[in-house]
JSON list of C-alpha atoms in Angstrom, two decimals:
[
{"chain": "A", "resi": 24, "resn": "MET", "atom": "CA", "xyz": [54.20, -126.65, -188.90]},
{"chain": "A", "resi": 25, "resn": "SER", "atom": "CA", "xyz": [53.69, -124.02, -186.18]},
{"chain": "A", "resi": 26, "resn": "GLU", "atom": "CA", "xyz": [56.23, -123.10, -184.30]},
{"chain": "A", "resi": 27, "resn": "ILE", "atom": "CA", "xyz": [55.02, -121.85, -180.68]},
{"chain": "A", "resi": 28, "resn": "VAL", "atom": "CA", "xyz": [57.15, -118.57, -179.30]},
{"chain": "A", "resi": 29, "resn": "SER", "atom": "CA", "xyz": [57.01, -117.56, -175.30]},
{"chain": "A", "resi": 30, "resn": "ASN", "atom": "CA", "xyz": [58.62, -114.19, -176.15]},
{"chain": "A", "resi": 31, "resn": "GLU", "atom": "CA", "xyz": [59.43, -111.22, -178.47]},
{"chain": "A", "resi": 32, "resn": "ARG", "atom": "CA", "xyz": [62.85, -111.94, -179.30]},
{"chain": "A", "resi": 33, "resn": "ASP", "atom": "CA", "xyz": [62.12, -115.79, -180.24]},
{"chain": "A", "resi": 34, "resn": "LEU", "atom": "CA", "xyz": [59.06, -114.17, -182.19]},
{"chain": "A", "resi": 35, "resn": "SER", "atom": "CA", "xyz": [61.58, -111.58, -184.11]},
{"chain": "A", "resi": 36, "resn": "SER", "atom": "CA", "xyz": [64.01, -114.60, -184.85]},
{"chain": "A", "resi": 37, "resn": "LEU", "atom": "CA", "xyz": [61.22, -115.98, -186.44]},
{"chain": "A", "resi": 38, "resn": "LEU", "atom": "CA", "xyz": [60.09, -113.64, -188.48]},
{"chain": "A", "resi": 39, "resn": "GLU", "atom": "CA", "xyz": [63.55, -112.76, -189.85]},
{"chain": "A", "resi": 40, "resn": "ARG", "atom": "CA", "xyz": [64.08, -117.23, -190.20]},
{"chain": "A", "resi": 41, "resn": "GLU", "atom": "CA", "xyz": [60.99, -116.73, -192.45]},
{"chain": "A", "resi": 42, "resn": "ARG", "atom": "CA", "xyz": [60.91, -113.70, -194.09]},
{"chain": "A", "resi": 43, "resn": "GLY", "atom": "CA", "xyz": [59.33, -113.28, -197.28]},
{"chain": "A", "resi": 44, "resn": "LYS", "atom": "CA", "xyz": [56.95, -115.97, -196.76]},
{"chain": "A", "resi": 45, "resn": "PRO", "atom": "CA", "xyz": [53.71, -114.85, -198.14]},
{"chain": "A", "resi": 46, "resn": "ARG", "atom": "CA", "xyz": [51.88, -117.53, -194.91]},
{"chain": "A", "resi": 47, "resn": "ILE", "atom": "CA", "xyz": [53.01, -118.24, -191.76]},
{"chain": "A", "resi": 48, "resn": "THR", "atom": "CA", "xyz": [51.59, -119.76, -188.68]},
{"chain": "A", "resi": 49, "resn": "VAL", "atom": "CA", "xyz": [52.86, -119.23, -185.11]},
{"chain": "A", "resi": 50, "resn": "VAL", "atom": "CA", "xyz": [51.88, -120.48, -181.73]},
{"chain": "A", "resi": 51, "resn": "VAL", "atom": "CA", "xyz": [52.09, -118.73, -178.71]},
{"chain": "A", "resi": 52, "resn": "ASP", "atom": "CA", "xyz": [51.06, -117.57, -174.87]},
{"chain": "A", "resi": 53, "resn": "ARG", "atom": "CA", "xyz": [48.82, -116.02, -173.62]},
{"chain": "A", "resi": 54, "resn": "THR", "atom": "CA", "xyz": [51.59, -113.64, -172.33]},
{"chain": "A", "resi": 55, "resn": "LEU", "atom": "CA", "xyz": [51.83, -112.66, -176.20]},
{"chain": "A", "resi": 56, "resn": "ILE", "atom": "CA", "xyz": [49.44, -112.13, -177.72]},
{"chain": "A", "resi": 57, "resn": "THR", "atom": "CA", "xyz": [48.83, -108.58, -176.63]},
{"chain": "A", "resi": 58, "resn": "THR", "atom": "CA", "xyz": [52.64, -107.51, -177.18]},
{"chain": "A", "resi": 59, "resn": "CYS", "atom": "CA", "xyz": [53.24, -109.28, -180.94]},
{"chain": "A", "resi": 60, "resn": "ILE", "atom": "CA", "xyz": [51.45, -106.80, -183.10]},
{"chain": "A", "resi": 61, "resn": "PRO", "atom": "CA", "xyz": [54.11, -103.97, -183.52]},
{"chain": "A", "resi": 62, "resn": "VAL", "atom": "CA", "xyz": [56.85, -106.86, -183.41]},
{"chain": "A", "resi": 63, "resn": "ILE", "atom": "CA", "xyz": [54.89, -108.53, -186.79]},
{"chain": "A", "resi": 64, "resn": "LYS", "atom": "CA", "xyz": [54.44, -105.13, -188.45]},
{"chain": "A", "resi": 65, "resn": "LYS", "atom": "CA", "xyz": [58.25, -104.90, -188.16]},
{"chain": "A", "resi": 66, "resn": "TYR", "atom": "CA", "xyz": [59.52, -107.62, -190.41]},
{"chain": "A", "resi": 67, "resn": "SER", "atom": "CA", "xyz": [55.82, -107.06, -192.42]},
{"chain": "A", "resi": 68, "resn": "TYR", "atom": "CA", "xyz": [53.12, -108.59, -191.53]},
{"chain": "A", "resi": 69, "resn": "ALA", "atom": "CA", "xyz": [49.57, -109.11, -190.51]},
{"chain": "A", "resi": 70, "resn": "LEU", "atom": "CA", "xyz": [47.77, -111.16, -188.73]},
{"chain": "A", "resi": 71, "resn": "ILE", "atom": "CA", "xyz": [45.32, -112.24, -190.77]},
{"chain": "A", "resi": 72, "resn": "ASP", "atom": "CA", "xyz": [44.03, -114.70, -188.58]},
{"chain": "A", "resi": 73, "resn": "ALA", "atom": "CA", "xyz": [43.86, -115.63, -185.11]},
{"chain": "A", "resi": 74, "resn": "GLU", "atom": "CA", "xyz": [42.78, -118.84, -183.08]},
{"chain": "A", "resi": 75, "resn": "ASP", "atom": "CA", "xyz": [42.49, -119.78, -179.33]},
{"chain": "A", "resi": 76, "resn": "LEU", "atom": "CA", "xyz": [43.55, -123.32, -178.21]},
{"chain": "A", "resi": 77, "resn": "PRO", "atom": "CA", "xyz": [43.67, -124.79, -174.97]},
{"chain": "A", "resi": 78, "resn": "ASN", "atom": "CA", "xyz": [46.04, -124.17, -172.38]},
{"chain": "A", "resi": 79, "resn": "GLY", "atom": "CA", "xyz": [46.73, -120.53, -173.41]},
{"chain": "A", "resi": 80, "resn": "PHE", "atom": "CA", "xyz": [47.57, -120.34, -176.46]},
{"chain": "A", "resi": 81, "resn": "PHE", "atom": "CA", "xyz": [46.57, -118.79, -179.54]},
{"chain": "A", "resi": 82, "resn": "LYS", "atom": "CA", "xyz": [48.03, -119.79, -183.06]},
{"chain": "A", "resi": 83, "resn": "LEU", "atom": "CA", "xyz": [47.95, -116.86, -185.28]},
{"chain": "A", "resi": 84, "resn": "THR", "atom": "CA", "xyz": [48.48, -116.95, -189.32]},
{"chain": "A", "resi": 85, "resn": "LEU", "atom": "CA", "xyz": [50.64, -114.10, -191.02]},
{"chain": "A", "resi": 86, "resn": "GLU", "atom": "CA", "xyz": [50.49, -113.29, -194.13]},
{"chain": "A", "resi": 87, "resn": "PHE", "atom": "CA", "xyz": [53.53, -111.17, -196.13]},
{"chain": "A", "resi": 88, "resn": "ARG", "atom": "CA", "xyz": [52.41, -107.92, -196.94]},
{"chain": "A", "resi": 89, "resn": "ASN", "atom": "CA", "xyz": [55.29, -106.92, -200.33]},
{"chain": "A", "resi": 90, "resn": "GLY", "atom": "CA", "xyz": [56.25, -102.74, -199.76]},
{"chain": "A", "resi": 91, "resn": "ARG", "atom": "CA", "xyz": [55.63, -101.86, -196.61]}
]
């Protein structure tokens, strides 16, 4: 199940809690889509897929990158 996050702090908390999982799916709103990449990289994840959802949301699939 995907979690919906609407700010960088919530995204950081989610990535910290899920750190090390091979793949994570997260739903972000339009305002976060432009600022989420540095936060994702900070926790050694890479954005591997993004899907445009209704109402200004995006479903992101993140993959954990070991050794970074």
